[in-house]
Tab-separated table of C-alpha atoms in Angstrom:
chain	number	residue	atom	x	y	z
A	1	MET	CA	-21.989	-3.572	8.555
A	2	ALA	CA	-18.432	-2.959	9.728
A	3	THR	CA	-15.677	-3.794	7.280
A	4	GLN	CA	-13.966	-7.081	8.055
A	5	PRO	CA	-10.247	-7.010	8.830
A	6	LEU	CA	-8.092	-8.242	5.961
A	7	TYR	CA	-5.476	-10.923	6.568
A	8	ILE	CA	-2.817	-11.449	3.907
A	9	MET	CA	-0.537	-14.472	3.899
A	10	LEU	CA	2.431	-13.650	1.680
A	11	SER	CA	4.700	-16.556	0.801
A	12	SER	CA	5.849	-15.875	-2.759
A	13	ALA	CA	9.123	-14.116	-3.543
A	14	ASP	CA	7.967	-13.185	-7.051
A	15	ARG	CA	8.009	-9.448	-7.732
A	16	ASP	CA	4.555	-9.626	-9.372
A	17	LYS	CA	2.971	-11.128	-6.315
A	18	PHE	CA	4.877	-8.839	-4.003
A	19	GLN	CA	3.682	-5.861	-6.006
A	20	LEU	CA	0.070	-7.023	-5.833
A	21	ALA	CA	0.247	-7.873	-2.126
A	22	SER	CA	1.703	-4.472	-1.274
A	23	MET	CA	-0.947	-2.685	-3.365
A	24	ILE	CA	-3.785	-4.619	-1.743
A	25	ALA	CA	-2.364	-4.120	1.751
A	26	SER	CA	-1.647	-0.413	1.430
A	27	VAL	CA	-4.899	0.541	-0.313
A	28	ALA	CA	-7.008	-1.475	2.144
A	29	ALA	CA	-5.137	0.013	5.106
A	30	VAL	CA	-5.762	3.590	3.985
A	31	SER	CA	-9.421	2.758	3.293
A	32	GLU	CA	-10.153	2.404	6.989
A	33	ARG	CA	-9.729	-1.360	6.927
A	34	SER	CA	-7.545	-3.168	9.431
A	35	VAL	CA	-4.848	-5.132	7.575
A	36	HIS	CA	-2.567	-7.830	8.944
A	37	VAL	CA	0.221	-9.300	6.801
A	38	PHE	CA	1.916	-12.593	7.658
A	39	VAL	CA	5.157	-13.075	5.712
A	40	SER	CA	6.384	-16.642	5.340
A	41	MET	CA	8.529	-18.945	3.187
A	42	GLY	CA	10.562	-17.350	0.391
A	43	ALA	CA	8.782	-14.040	0.799
A	44	LEU	CA	10.567	-13.420	4.078
A	45	LYS	CA	13.997	-13.505	2.397
A	46	VAL	CA	12.939	-10.583	0.222
A	47	PHE	CA	12.867	-8.473	3.386
A	48	ASP	CA	16.570	-9.121	4.072
A	49	LYS	CA	17.789	-5.714	5.211
A	50	ASN	CA	21.118	-6.312	3.462
A	51	ALA	CA	19.548	-6.953	0.052
A	52	SER	CA	19.793	-4.021	-2.304
A	53	GLY	CA	17.101	-2.344	-4.374
A	54	ASN	CA	15.345	-4.343	-7.022
A	55	GLU	CA	17.926	-7.149	-6.909
A	56	ARG	CA	16.032	-8.591	-3.982
A	57	TYR	CA	13.315	-9.741	-6.410
A	58	GLY	CA	15.554	-11.485	-8.936
A	59	ASP	CA	14.222	-11.946	-12.470
A	60	SER	CA	10.796	-13.063	-11.417
A	61	GLY	CA	7.677	-12.219	-13.377
A	62	LEU	CA	7.344	-8.586	-14.365
A	63	ASN	CA	10.313	-7.407	-12.307
A	64	VAL	CA	12.244	-6.113	-15.296
A	65	GLU	CA	9.268	-4.223	-16.700
A	66	LEU	CA	8.262	-2.852	-13.307
A	67	CYS	CA	11.821	-1.645	-12.742
A	68	ASP	CA	12.063	-0.115	-16.222
A	69	GLN	CA	8.840	1.815	-15.612
A	70	ASN	CA	10.004	2.877	-12.156
A	71	ALA	CA	6.951	1.332	-10.504
A	72	PRO	CA	6.728	1.892	-6.749
A	73	ASP	CA	8.818	-0.528	-4.702
A	74	PRO	CA	6.603	-2.989	-2.805
A	75	ILE	CA	8.603	-2.552	0.384
A	76	ASP	CA	8.007	1.206	0.219
A	77	MET	CA	4.292	0.593	-0.303
A	78	PHE	CA	4.091	-1.676	2.724
A	79	GLY	CA	5.757	1.156	4.629
A	80	GLN	CA	3.198	3.667	3.348
A	81	GLY	CA	0.382	1.383	4.392
A	82	LYS	CA	1.764	1.217	7.902
A	83	MET	CA	2.392	4.947	8.069
A	84	LEU	CA	-0.952	6.082	6.665
A	85	GLY	CA	-3.294	3.297	7.729
A	86	ASP	CA	-4.060	0.544	10.204
A	87	MET	CA	-1.652	-2.208	9.248
A	88	THR	CA	0.562	-4.737	11.007
A	89	MET	CA	3.217	-7.040	9.558
A	90	TRP	CA	4.398	-10.265	11.104
A	91	ALA	CA	7.385	-12.463	10.279
A	92	CYS	CA	6.811	-16.228	10.299
A	93	SER	CA	8.716	-17.561	13.287
A	94	MET	CA	9.316	-20.926	11.604
A	95	VAL	CA	11.061	-19.347	8.602
A	96	LEU	CA	13.161	-17.132	10.860
A	97	ASP	CA	14.318	-20.339	12.568
A	98	VAL	CA	15.096	-22.030	9.238
A	99	LEU	CA	17.149	-19.048	8.092
A	100	GLY	CA	18.853	-18.610	11.445
A	101	TRP	CA	17.556	-15.044	11.468
A	102	ASN	CA	15.869	-12.843	13.972
A	103	GLU	CA	13.907	-9.628	13.486
A	104	SER	CA	17.110	-7.606	13.230
A	105	ASN	CA	17.813	-9.252	9.845
A	106	LEU	CA	14.660	-7.748	8.360
A	107	VAL	CA	14.107	-4.344	6.770
A	108	ASP	CA	13.816	-1.775	9.553
A	109	ASP	CA	10.530	-0.314	10.790
A	110	LEU	CA	8.202	-2.664	8.909
A	111	PHE	CA	7.590	-5.640	11.144
A	112	ASP	CA	5.618	-5.608	14.362
A	113	GLY	CA	7.265	-8.826	15.474
A	114	GLN	CA	7.265	-12.537	14.738
A	115	MET	CA	4.281	-14.836	14.870
A	116	GLY	CA	3.430	-18.508	14.428
A	117	LEU	CA	1.059	-19.750	11.771
A	118	THR	CA	-1.418	-21.094	14.318
A	119	LYS	CA	-1.897	-17.699	15.955
A	120	PHE	CA	-2.241	-15.951	12.587
A	121	LEU	CA	-4.843	-18.429	11.341
A	122	SER	CA	-6.743	-18.114	14.594
A	123	ASP	CA	-6.782	-14.325	14.323
A	124	ALA	CA	-7.798	-14.550	10.670
A	125	GLU	CA	-11.008	-16.398	11.521
A	126	GLU	CA	-12.574	-13.039	12.321
A	127	GLY	CA	-11.829	-11.518	8.910
A	128	GLN	CA	-11.089	-12.205	5.268
A	129	LEU	CA	-7.945	-14.200	4.469
A	130	ILE	CA	-6.137	-14.091	1.155
A	131	SER	CA	-2.984	-16.015	0.317
A	132	ILE	CA	-0.436	-14.764	-2.201
B	1	MET	CA	-14.428	29.193	-2.286
B	2	SER	CA	-12.269	26.774	-0.307
B	3	GLU	CA	-8.504	27.030	-0.325
B	4	ARG	CA	-7.141	24.460	-2.776
B	5	LYS	CA	-3.755	22.784	-3.038
B	6	THR	CA	-2.626	20.923	-6.169
B	7	ILE	CA	-0.572	17.731	-6.201
B	8	ASP	CA	1.094	16.818	-9.473
B	9	ALA	CA	1.314	13.008	-9.415
B	10	ARG	CA	1.670	12.642	-13.174
B	11	GLY	CA	3.970	9.720	-13.982
B	12	SER	CA	3.258	7.947	-10.714
B	13	PHE	CA	1.817	4.430	-10.930
B	14	CYS	CA	-1.196	3.127	-9.023
B	15	PRO	CA	-1.654	3.453	-6.075
B	16	GLY	CA	0.941	6.252	-5.879
B	17	PRO	CA	-1.438	9.154	-6.631
B	18	LEU	CA	-3.917	7.941	-4.020
B	19	MET	CA	-1.136	7.610	-1.442
B	20	GLU	CA	0.127	11.106	-2.193
B	21	LEU	CA	-3.395	12.452	-1.814
B	22	ILE	CA	-3.928	10.714	1.513
B	23	ALA	CA	-0.621	11.949	2.896
B	24	ALA	CA	-1.493	15.506	1.846
B	25	LEU	CA	-5.005	15.304	3.343
B	26	LYS	CA	-3.469	14.617	6.734
B	27	LEU	CA	-1.727	17.994	6.575
B	28	ILE	CA	-4.679	20.239	5.729
B	29	GLU	CA	-7.658	21.503	7.697
B	30	VAL	CA	-11.262	20.299	7.411
B	31	GLY	CA	-12.985	22.208	4.621
B	32	GLN	CA	-9.851	22.648	2.516
B	33	GLU	CA	-9.516	20.971	-0.875
B	34	ILE	CA	-6.811	19.119	-2.788
B	35	GLU	CA	-6.658	18.684	-6.542
B	36	ILE	CA	-4.669	15.637	-7.631
B	37	TRP	CA	-3.294	15.290	-11.154
B	38	SER	CA	-2.532	11.818	-12.479
B	39	THR	CA	-1.633	10.110	-15.721
B	40	ASP	CA	-2.895	6.817	-14.270
B	41	GLN	CA	-6.402	6.458	-15.674
B	42	GLY	CA	-7.507	4.340	-12.727
B	43	THR	CA	-7.054	7.326	-10.432
B	44	ALA	CA	-10.135	9.001	-11.912
B	45	LYS	CA	-12.304	6.222	-10.509
B	46	ASP	CA	-10.203	5.040	-7.578
B	47	VAL	CA	-9.938	8.380	-5.793
B	48	PRO	CA	-13.700	9.157	-5.784
B	49	GLU	CA	-14.364	5.583	-4.672
B	50	TRP	CA	-11.882	5.942	-1.819
B	51	ALA	CA	-13.250	9.357	-0.812
B	52	ALA	CA	-16.805	8.024	-0.673
B	53	LYS	CA	-15.725	5.063	1.421
B	54	VAL	CA	-13.880	7.050	4.056
B	55	GLY	CA	-16.266	10.019	4.092
B	56	HIS	CA	-14.550	12.814	2.168
B	57	GLU	CA	-16.231	14.723	-0.663
B	58	THR	CA	-15.315	14.556	-4.333
B	59	VAL	CA	-15.919	18.084	-5.592
B	60	GLU	CA	-15.170	17.445	-9.247
B	61	SER	CA	-13.184	15.168	-11.525
B	62	GLY	CA	-12.384	14.909	-15.182
B	63	GLU	CA	-9.764	14.873	-17.910
B	64	LYS	CA	-7.691	17.877	-18.888
B	65	ASP	CA	-4.806	18.049	-21.373
B	66	ASP	CA	-2.482	15.137	-20.590
B	67	HIS	CA	-3.956	14.042	-17.268
B	68	TRP	CA	-6.968	13.194	-15.148
B	69	TYR	CA	-7.796	15.344	-12.147
B	70	VAL	CA	-9.883	14.870	-9.025
B	71	VAL	CA	-10.690	17.506	-6.418
B	72	VAL	CA	-11.329	16.211	-2.907
B	73	LYS	CA	-12.596	18.237	0.044
B	74	LYS	CA	-11.528	17.129	3.505
B	75	THR	CA	-14.717	16.721	5.531
B	76	LYS	CA	-13.557	15.234	8.805
């Protein structure tokens, strides 16, 4: 049986959840599984291209410990997943509107474009959807 | 004996060693081998699991001194 595509809806800005989402996405993508990440709500602000380093995650969850241990940056891991595997990332068009942003406000070379929730949910019917 | 390259990923957290291995596999020829060193215990199980899933061969794995090691042969 062919492996189902994996759809990840990322809405949390917490470092813990970002770390987990980026690990799941990158490992699945390099394991010959198609991965599609939809970034919405507070999670999208984390991808502000003008935010610096670990400050973008605030004091959430294990951020301090992960920084102290020099754990891989989630944004770098999303980038590795795209580079080494079959992975797309989509910015929630509604949140871009709320923030008054467009794709140029986001970290370079990660996003494949913007998408509405309806289209993402429709696409996700053919695979496995997890929400973080 | 196949030509073997070693990657020292000691100190790198999961899934860093796996990612380093995959990047290196893209640069070698079919039949060549890579030995990955890791201080992340999960690597010893994760790398063979990944290799089996995508169709590469785990030649050997184990623990040595301060790290775990896995040797993977590129098969496709």
